[in-house]
Short mmCIF file of C-alpha atoms in Angstrom, two decimals:
data_model
loop_
_atom_site.label_atom_id
_atom_site.label_comp_id
_atom_site.label_asym_id
_atom_site.label_seq_id
_atom_site.Cartn_x
_atom_site.Cartn_y
_atom_site.Cartn_z
CA MET Q 1 102.02 103.48 80.85
CA ASN Q 2 103.19 100.25 82.48
CA LEU Q 3 103.03 97.44 79.95
CA ALA Q 4 102.96 94.86 82.72
CA SER Q 5 99.61 96.29 83.79
CA ILE Q 6 98.23 95.49 80.34
CA ASN Q 7 99.73 92.02 80.22
CA PRO Q 8 101.31 90.58 83.38
CA GLY Q 9 103.75 88.53 81.30
CA TRP Q 10 105.15 91.57 79.56
CA VAL Q 11 108.73 92.40 80.43
CA THR Q 12 109.58 96.01 81.27
CA PRO Q 13 112.70 98.14 80.71
CA GLY Q 14 113.96 97.15 84.15
CA ASP Q 15 113.97 93.47 83.19
CA ILE Q 16 117.38 92.27 82.01
CA ASN Q 17 115.75 90.40 79.10
CA TYR Q 18 113.77 93.41 77.86
CA TRP Q 19 116.17 94.62 75.19
CA LYS Q 20 117.53 91.26 74.06
CA GLU Q 21 114.13 89.55 73.84
CA LEU Q 22 112.83 91.99 71.26
CA ALA Q 23 115.57 91.18 68.73
CA MET Q 24 115.49 94.66 67.20
CA LYS Q 25 118.68 95.50 65.34
CA ILE Q 26 120.30 98.64 64.08
CA ARG Q 27 120.54 98.08 60.34
CA SER Q 28 122.96 100.94 59.89
CA VAL Q 29 124.87 103.71 61.57
CA THR Q 30 124.93 106.13 58.64
CA CYS Q 31 127.34 109.06 58.59
CA PHE Q 32 126.62 112.12 56.45
CA ILE Q 33 129.47 114.28 55.14
CA ASN Q 34 130.60 116.55 52.35
CA PRO Q 35 134.02 115.03 51.67
CA GLY Q 36 134.95 117.80 49.26
CA PHE Q 37 136.84 117.32 46.04
CA PRO Q 38 139.68 116.54 45.83
CA LEU Q 39 138.56 114.17 48.57
CA GLN Q 40 139.52 115.30 52.04
CA GLU Q 41 140.55 112.03 53.66
CA LYS Q 42 140.63 113.54 57.14
CA LYS Q 43 136.88 114.21 56.95
CA ILE Q 44 136.20 110.62 55.98
CA ALA Q 45 138.55 109.36 58.71
CA ARG Q 46 136.78 111.48 61.30
CA ALA Q 47 133.43 110.06 60.24
CA GLY Q 48 134.85 106.55 60.34
CA GLU Q 49 136.11 107.06 63.88
CA ALA Q 50 132.66 108.28 64.96
CA ALA Q 51 130.97 105.31 63.28
CA ARG Q 52 133.26 102.82 64.99
CA GLY Q 53 132.62 104.53 68.31
CA ALA Q 54 128.87 104.34 67.69
CA VAL Q 55 129.02 100.63 66.90
CA GLU Q 56 130.86 99.96 70.14
CA ALA Q 57 128.54 102.16 72.19
CA TYR Q 58 125.36 100.57 70.87
CA TRP Q 59 126.72 97.03 71.13
CA ASN Q 60 127.62 97.71 74.76
CA GLU Q 61 123.96 98.63 75.38
CA GLY Q 62 122.61 95.44 73.81
CA TYR Q 63 122.03 96.51 70.19
CA GLU Q 64 123.48 94.58 67.28
CA VAL Q 65 124.74 96.96 64.59
CA GLN Q 66 124.72 95.31 61.18
CA THR Q 67 126.55 97.89 59.04
CA THR Q 68 128.14 101.32 58.95
CA ARG Q 69 127.50 103.49 55.91
CA LEU Q 70 128.66 106.78 54.44
CA ALA Q 71 126.41 109.19 52.54
CA THR Q 72 127.59 112.29 50.66
CA ILE Q 73 126.13 115.39 49.10
CA PRO Q 74 124.66 114.89 45.58
CA PHE Q 75 127.39 113.66 43.26
CA PRO Q 76 126.68 116.22 40.49
CA THR Q 77 127.65 118.87 43.05
CA LEU Q 78 130.43 116.92 44.75
CA PHE Q 79 132.12 115.97 41.48
CA ALA Q 80 131.07 119.00 39.42
CA GLY Q 81 132.83 119.40 36.11
CA LEU Q 82 134.28 115.91 35.91
CA SER Q 83 134.00 113.77 32.81
CA THR Q 84 132.31 110.40 33.22
CA GLY Q 85 135.70 108.66 33.35
CA GLU Q 86 136.98 111.07 36.00
CA LEU Q 87 133.75 110.67 37.95
CA ILE Q 88 134.10 106.87 37.99
CA ALA Q 89 137.67 107.18 39.23
CA ALA Q 90 136.58 109.60 41.97
CA ALA Q 91 133.77 107.28 43.07
CA GLN Q 92 136.19 104.33 43.20
CA HIS Q 93 138.66 106.40 45.23
CA LEU Q 94 135.93 107.43 47.68
CA GLU Q 95 134.83 103.79 47.98
CA SER Q 96 138.37 102.65 48.78
CA ILE Q 97 138.91 105.33 51.43
CA ALA Q 98 135.53 104.59 53.00
CA LEU Q 99 136.31 100.85 53.11
CA LYS Q 100 139.62 101.58 54.80
CA GLU Q 101 137.75 103.56 57.47
CA GLY Q 102 135.38 100.67 58.11
CA PHE Q 103 132.33 101.73 56.10
CA ASN Q 104 130.53 98.83 54.46
CA TYR Q 105 128.69 100.92 51.88
CA VAL Q 106 128.72 104.38 50.30
CA ALA Q 107 125.75 106.35 48.93
CA LEU Q 108 126.54 109.08 46.46
CA GLY Q 109 123.90 111.76 46.70
CA PRO Q 110 121.27 111.71 43.94
CA ALA Q 111 121.33 112.70 40.31
CA LEU Q 112 119.61 116.08 40.15
CA ILE Q 113 116.81 117.31 37.93
CA ASP Q 114 118.85 120.38 36.97
CA HIS Q 115 121.80 118.17 35.97
CA PRO Q 116 120.27 115.84 33.35
CA GLU Q 117 123.66 114.42 32.39
CA SER Q 118 124.04 112.96 35.88
CA TYR Q 119 121.32 110.35 35.21
CA THR Q 120 123.30 108.87 32.32
CA GLN Q 121 126.33 108.30 34.57
CA ILE Q 122 124.64 106.12 37.21
CA PRO Q 123 124.69 102.75 35.39
CA GLN Q 124 128.44 103.03 34.87
CA ILE Q 125 129.07 104.14 38.46
CA ILE Q 126 127.29 101.02 39.72
CA ALA Q 127 129.01 98.78 37.17
CA GLU Q 128 132.48 100.05 38.10
CA THR Q 129 132.16 99.95 41.90
CA GLU Q 130 131.44 97.20 44.43
CA ASN Q 131 129.57 98.86 47.29
CA VAL Q 132 128.39 102.23 45.98
CA PHE Q 133 124.66 103.02 45.96
CA CYS Q 134 123.01 105.67 43.80
CA SER Q 135 119.69 107.49 43.61
CA ALA Q 136 118.03 110.04 41.36
CA GLU Q 137 115.38 112.71 41.74
CA MET Q 138 112.07 112.40 39.91
CA ALA Q 139 110.15 115.04 41.83
CA THR Q 140 110.82 117.65 44.49
CA GLY Q 141 108.54 120.03 46.34
CA SER Q 142 110.15 123.06 44.75
CA GLN Q 143 110.46 121.79 41.18
CA GLY Q 144 107.47 119.49 40.90
CA ILE Q 145 107.56 116.36 38.75
CA SER Q 146 110.07 116.31 35.94
CA LEU Q 147 108.70 114.02 33.23
CA GLU Q 148 112.19 113.87 31.75
CA ALA Q 149 113.66 112.79 35.08
CA VAL Q 150 110.98 110.10 35.45
CA LYS Q 151 111.94 108.71 32.05
CA ALA Q 152 115.63 108.96 32.91
CA CYS Q 153 115.08 106.92 36.08
CA ALA Q 154 113.21 104.28 34.08
CA ARG Q 155 116.13 104.18 31.64
CA ILE Q 156 118.60 103.65 34.51
CA ILE Q 157 116.55 100.70 35.84
CA ALA Q 158 116.36 99.14 32.38
CA GLN Q 159 120.10 99.59 31.82
CA LEU Q 160 121.04 98.19 35.21
CA ALA Q 161 118.92 95.03 34.88
CA PRO Q 162 121.26 93.10 32.52
CA GLN Q 163 124.40 94.00 34.50
CA ASP Q 164 123.65 90.93 36.63
CA LYS Q 165 121.87 87.82 35.33
CA LYS Q 166 119.53 87.84 38.34
CA GLY Q 167 118.82 91.58 38.18
CA PHE Q 168 120.74 92.26 41.37
CA ALA Q 169 122.35 95.50 40.13
CA ASN Q 170 119.09 97.39 40.72
CA LEU Q 171 119.49 96.74 44.45
CA TYR Q 172 121.96 99.64 44.29
CA PHE Q 173 119.57 102.22 42.81
CA THR Q 174 116.37 103.94 43.81
CA ALA Q 175 114.27 106.71 42.27
CA LEU Q 176 113.22 109.52 44.62
CA SER Q 177 110.03 111.52 45.00
CA ASN Q 178 110.01 114.33 47.54
CA VAL Q 179 112.85 112.79 49.58
CA PRO Q 180 114.84 115.29 51.66
CA PRO Q 181 118.42 114.75 52.82
CA GLY Q 182 119.14 112.92 56.04
CA SER Q 183 117.44 109.53 55.78
CA PRO Q 184 119.89 106.84 56.93
CA PHE Q 185 118.30 104.13 54.75
CA PHE Q 186 120.10 103.27 51.51
CA PRO Q 187 119.94 103.89 48.60
CA ALA Q 188 117.98 107.07 49.46
CA ALA Q 189 120.54 108.49 51.92
CA TYR Q 190 122.26 111.76 51.06
CA HIS Q 191 123.66 114.81 52.80
CA HIS Q 192 123.19 118.56 52.57
CA GLY Q 193 125.53 121.28 53.83
CA GLU Q 194 128.91 121.16 55.50
CA GLN Q 195 128.13 120.01 59.07
CA PRO Q 196 128.71 116.25 59.38
CA GLY Q 197 126.24 114.07 61.23
CA PHE Q 198 125.09 110.53 61.81
CA ALA Q 199 121.73 108.80 62.12
CA LEU Q 200 120.37 105.34 62.75
CA ALA Q 201 118.36 103.10 60.41
CA LEU Q 202 116.54 100.40 62.36
CA GLU Q 203 115.32 96.91 61.56
CA ALA Q 204 112.28 97.20 63.81
CA ALA Q 205 109.46 95.06 62.40
CA SER Q 206 110.17 92.60 65.23
CA LEU Q 207 108.80 95.14 67.74
CA ALA Q 208 105.38 95.06 66.08
CA VAL Q 209 105.42 91.26 65.90
CA HIS Q 210 106.32 91.03 69.59
CA ALA Q 211 103.68 93.55 70.67
CA PHE Q 212 100.83 91.88 68.79
CA GLU Q 213 101.82 88.41 69.94
CA GLN Q 214 101.51 89.60 73.54
CA ALA Q 215 98.33 91.66 73.28
CA ASP Q 216 94.73 90.54 73.67
CA THR Q 217 93.12 93.54 71.97
CA LEU Q 218 93.97 95.91 69.16
CA THR Q 219 94.13 98.84 71.57
CA ASP Q 220 96.56 97.02 73.83
CA GLY Q 221 98.73 95.89 70.93
CA LEU Q 222 99.10 99.38 69.51
CA ALA Q 223 99.78 100.76 72.99
CA MET Q 224 102.51 98.19 73.50
CA LEU Q 225 104.08 99.06 70.15
CA LEU Q 226 103.97 102.76 70.99
CA LYS Q 227 105.71 102.15 74.30
CA LEU Q 228 108.35 99.93 72.76
CA VAL Q 229 109.15 102.51 70.07
CA GLU Q 230 109.42 105.27 72.65
CA ASP Q 231 111.58 103.22 75.04
CA HIS Q 232 113.99 102.23 72.31
CA GLY Q 233 113.92 105.62 70.61
CA GLN Q 234 114.74 107.50 73.76
CA LYS Q 235 117.48 105.06 74.76
CA LEU Q 236 119.04 105.22 71.30
CA ALA Q 237 118.99 109.02 71.47
CA ARG Q 238 120.69 109.11 74.86
CA ILE Q 239 123.49 106.95 73.51
CA GLY Q 240 123.64 109.05 70.35
CA GLU Q 241 124.05 112.25 72.33
CA LYS Q 242 126.99 110.73 74.21
CA ILE Q 243 128.59 109.76 70.89
CA GLN Q 244 128.01 113.31 69.60
CA LYS Q 245 129.69 114.81 72.64
CA LYS Q 246 132.71 112.58 72.22
CA SER Q 247 133.06 112.72 68.43
CA LYS Q 248 131.83 116.28 67.80
CA ILE Q 249 129.70 114.83 64.99
CA GLU Q 250 126.02 115.65 65.35
CA PHE Q 251 123.48 112.94 66.16
CA ARG Q 252 120.62 113.57 63.70
CA GLY Q 253 118.14 111.04 65.04
CA THR Q 254 116.59 107.64 64.36
CA ASP Q 255 114.62 106.42 61.37
CA PHE Q 256 112.22 104.11 63.18
CA SER Q 257 110.83 102.48 60.07
CA LEU Q 258 109.50 98.99 60.73
CA ALA Q 259 112.02 97.45 58.36
CA PRO Q 260 111.83 93.65 58.16
CA PHE Q 261 114.23 90.74 57.81
CA PRO Q 262 113.24 87.60 55.86
CA SER Q 263 112.09 85.54 58.83
CA ARG Q 264 108.55 85.39 60.17
CA ASP Q 265 109.46 86.78 63.59
CA ARG Q 266 110.89 89.91 61.97
CA SER Q 267 108.30 90.42 59.24
CA LEU Q 268 106.02 93.38 58.73
CA GLY Q 269 103.65 90.97 57.02
CA THR Q 270 103.53 88.83 60.16
CA ALA Q 271 102.70 91.91 62.25
CA MET Q 272 99.84 92.89 59.94
CA GLU Q 273 98.41 89.38 59.95
CA LEU Q 274 98.64 89.20 63.75
CA LEU Q 275 96.32 92.22 63.76
CA GLY Q 276 93.73 90.10 61.97
CA VAL Q 277 94.34 90.39 58.22
CA PRO Q 278 94.14 86.79 56.93
CA HIS Q 279 96.62 87.46 54.12
CA VAL Q 280 98.45 90.74 53.44
CA GLY Q 281 96.93 92.09 50.25
CA GLN Q 282 93.35 91.32 51.22
CA HIS Q 283 91.00 94.05 52.36
CA GLY Q 284 91.85 95.23 55.84
CA SER Q 285 95.55 95.44 54.97
CA LEU Q 286 95.39 99.16 54.27
CA ALA Q 287 93.69 99.80 57.63
CA ALA Q 288 96.31 97.73 59.43
CA ALA Q 289 99.10 99.63 57.70
CA ALA Q 290 97.52 102.97 58.55
CA MET Q 291 97.19 102.01 62.23
CA LEU Q 292 100.83 100.97 62.42
CA ALA Q 293 101.97 104.18 60.74
CA SER Q 294 99.75 106.30 63.00
CA THR Q 295 101.32 104.66 66.04
CA LEU Q 296 104.80 105.56 64.78
CA ASP Q 297 103.63 109.12 64.18
CA GLN Q 298 102.41 109.40 67.78
CA ALA Q 299 105.63 108.10 69.31
CA ASP Q 300 107.94 110.53 71.08
CA PHE Q 301 111.48 109.97 69.82
CA TYR Q 302 114.15 111.95 67.97
CA ARG Q 303 113.04 111.11 64.45
CA VAL Q 304 114.66 111.47 61.08
CA GLY Q 305 114.05 110.11 57.59
CA PHE Q 306 110.97 108.06 56.73
CA SER Q 307 110.01 106.62 60.14
CA GLY Q 308 107.22 104.69 58.46
CA LEU Q 309 106.57 101.21 57.09
CA LEU Q 310 108.84 99.51 54.61
CA PHE Q 311 107.21 97.05 52.19
CA PRO Q 312 110.23 95.41 50.54
CA GLN Q 313 108.80 92.34 48.86
CA LEU Q 314 112.09 90.44 48.67
CA GLU Q 315 113.24 91.36 52.19
CA ASP Q 316 110.12 90.16 54.01
CA SER Q 317 109.28 86.43 54.02
CA VAL Q 318 105.53 86.95 54.48
CA LEU Q 319 105.23 89.68 51.85
CA ALA Q 320 107.24 87.47 49.47
CA LEU Q 321 104.89 84.55 50.13
CA ARG Q 322 101.69 86.60 49.76
CA ALA Q 323 102.94 88.01 46.46
CA GLU Q 324 103.74 84.47 45.32
CA GLU Q 325 100.25 83.34 46.30
CA GLY Q 326 98.68 86.21 44.36
CA TYR Q 327 97.26 88.14 47.31
CA LEU Q 328 99.70 91.06 47.12
CA THR Q 329 100.23 93.16 43.98
CA VAL Q 330 102.32 96.14 42.96
CA LYS Q 331 99.17 98.27 43.03
CA ASP Q 332 98.48 97.14 46.59
CA MET Q 333 101.93 98.21 47.77
CA LEU Q 334 101.59 101.53 45.99
CA MET Q 335 98.20 102.04 47.64
CA TYR Q 336 99.62 101.26 51.10
CA SER Q 337 102.27 103.93 50.48
CA ALA Q 338 99.45 106.46 50.52
CA VAL Q 339 98.75 105.78 54.20
CA CYS Q 340 102.02 104.61 55.61
CA GLY Q 341 104.76 103.36 53.39
CA THR Q 342 108.00 104.61 51.96
CA GLY Q 343 107.25 103.52 48.43
CA LEU Q 344 108.08 100.44 46.36
CA ASP Q 345 111.14 98.46 47.39
CA THR Q 346 112.86 95.36 45.97
CA ILE Q 347 109.98 94.56 43.62
CA PRO Q 348 110.91 91.84 41.09
CA LEU Q 349 109.48 92.58 37.65
CA PRO Q 350 109.58 90.78 34.28
CA GLY Q 351 112.93 91.07 32.56
CA ASP Q 352 111.37 92.47 29.39
CA THR Q 353 109.66 95.36 31.20
CA SER Q 354 110.24 98.37 28.96
CA GLU Q 355 111.35 101.86 29.90
CA VAL Q 356 107.93 103.25 29.02
CA GLU Q 357 106.19 100.69 31.23
CA LEU Q 358 108.54 101.54 34.11
CA SER Q 359 107.97 105.26 33.53
CA ALA Q 360 104.24 104.94 34.06
CA LEU Q 361 104.72 103.27 37.45
CA LEU Q 362 107.39 105.75 38.48
CA LEU Q 363 105.15 108.65 37.50
CA ASP Q 364 102.39 107.35 39.75
CA LEU Q 365 104.80 107.15 42.67
CA ALA Q 366 106.25 110.59 41.94
CA ALA Q 367 102.78 112.15 41.91
CA LEU Q 368 101.79 110.34 45.10
CA GLY Q 369 104.84 111.68 46.93
CA LEU Q 370 104.07 115.28 46.01
CA ARG Q 371 100.30 115.13 46.43
CA LEU Q 372 100.63 113.63 49.93
CA ASP Q 373 103.77 115.66 50.74
CA LYS Q 374 105.66 112.57 51.87
CA PRO Q 375 108.95 110.96 50.83
CA LEU Q 376 108.61 107.94 48.56
CA THR Q 377 111.14 105.81 46.71
CA ALA Q 378 111.06 103.14 44.02
CA ARG Q 379 113.60 100.32 43.89
CA LEU Q 380 112.40 98.13 41.02
CA MET Q 381 114.21 94.99 39.90
CA PRO Q 382 113.50 93.63 36.41
CA ILE Q 383 114.86 90.05 36.36
CA PRO Q 384 116.53 89.11 33.05
CA GLY Q 385 114.85 86.17 31.33
CA LYS Q 386 112.03 85.97 33.89
CA HIS Q 387 108.32 86.42 33.21
CA ALA Q 388 105.45 87.36 35.51
CA GLY Q 389 104.60 84.54 37.89
CA GLU Q 390 107.98 82.81 37.66
CA PRO Q 391 110.04 82.39 40.85
CA THR Q 392 113.13 84.41 41.64
CA ASP Q 393 116.28 82.51 42.57
CA PHE Q 394 118.44 84.90 44.56
CA ASP Q 395 121.09 83.42 46.84
CA PHE Q 396 121.30 86.29 49.30
CA ASP Q 397 120.85 86.10 53.07
CA PHE Q 398 118.76 89.27 53.17
CA PHE Q 399 116.28 88.16 50.49
CA ALA Q 400 113.30 85.81 50.57
CA ASN Q 401 112.61 84.51 47.09
CA SER Q 402 109.20 85.27 45.63
CA ASN Q 403 107.45 85.45 42.27
CA VAL Q 404 108.09 88.02 39.57
CA MET Q 405 105.26 90.54 39.73
CA PRO Q 406 103.05 91.42 36.77
CA LEU Q 407 103.02 95.13 35.97
CA ALA Q 408 99.74 96.67 34.82
CA SER Q 409 101.38 99.19 32.53
CA ALA Q 410 101.30 99.81 28.80
CA GLY Q 411 103.46 102.90 28.96
CA LEU Q 412 102.42 106.50 28.49
CA HIS Q 413 101.73 108.55 25.39
CA SER Q 414 100.57 111.98 24.35
CA MET Q 415 101.07 114.71 26.94
CA LEU Q 416 102.17 112.44 29.82
CA ALA Q 417 105.05 111.27 27.65
CA GLY Q 418 106.33 114.81 27.24
CA ALA Q 419 109.17 116.75 28.86
CA ASP Q 420 107.23 119.13 31.12
CA ARG Q 421 107.83 119.92 34.76
CA ILE Q 422 104.51 119.86 36.56
CA LYS Q 423 103.90 121.16 40.06
CA ILE Q 424 101.36 119.31 42.15
CA ARG Q 425 99.71 121.02 45.09
CA PRO Q 426 99.83 118.96 48.29
CA LEU Q 427 96.54 118.03 49.91
CA GLY Q 428 95.51 120.97 52.05
CA GLY Q 429 98.06 123.22 50.34
CA LYS Q 430 97.37 126.91 49.80
CA GLY Q 431 98.48 127.05 46.20
CA LEU Q 432 101.48 126.85 43.93
CA ASP Q 433 104.31 129.33 43.43
#
């Protein structure tokens, strides 16, 4: 398809301005390793060299790389047998080595359902490190939903909230439902196995904004987006394969999620409203989200991770505004996750939100991930001292301030408040083990 034939003003890959005009950035080059324990510094150094080479290679081809990140195997396995004090020391040591090798951030693989003690260690890991991200399983395809793990994740969120007066500590934690290894987006990133690799996390909402600004019809706009995703995806893969050949570290692919930045020209909310939704959150929003996600699904590129839509309230200026205006709710964002999204991300909640209230929301997300057989995450941010409807006051370049969201939860009781592990058959599934 020639985009210029759809719109004569549309630049094509042969135009020198094609790549720069679209303002798409690589949010992260994420390297995946098992560093062993005691930590094998040569493995980390090798990954650092590959990451630096990737940054240079992508910059030379017109892509701004914002960060490099390191993700490990799950920390209960990596640091098996360590006391909490020893674990903190090991995480700090890993962070210092990674920083020396040029990595901006580190993700320890998740707390595991079969290692319940690992959930209790996460608040201290985050408190005692500067740039370490953590995650924790709530549900997996093989084990189903662990009601105990759901409650443990809620407890982590509640314990992290007062670590920072603005609730910022919860930026470093997410709860996982049905999330496999290999996504380059933090905090969900983690590794499996011994073979190191790297993958790209993109900040690509600008592509959708650009396509819909240019198009005259819905069909043309979605076709333009599809072509843009494929052009970029295939170019990124070609560069990645060259890096793999040079570094001997495997290129795992690109997570082409339409991640936003808090400006209107790089907002997923802007893209949805350009399609014709007056305000994100009103009816029609779910259809717009589904169409965007379907377009990503159709695109031919070397994919990894979520490759869907991110709805991070505090990272998207339009979503932040629509939530402030009352159009967009937590339930809306959870509903959109059913057709396209990656879950709930950077959602500011009242500071007095209880563990049981958080558990009910997390349980919904955990069930949704298994029933739809898709990866979903929850990064929830209770704001100390704030109530529903009050404004947030973050001073952070990657956040757009919004209102604290009301949470329609009174907690759970009776059987749903138990300690069972419940398997949920995916839609269209043949049955349970």
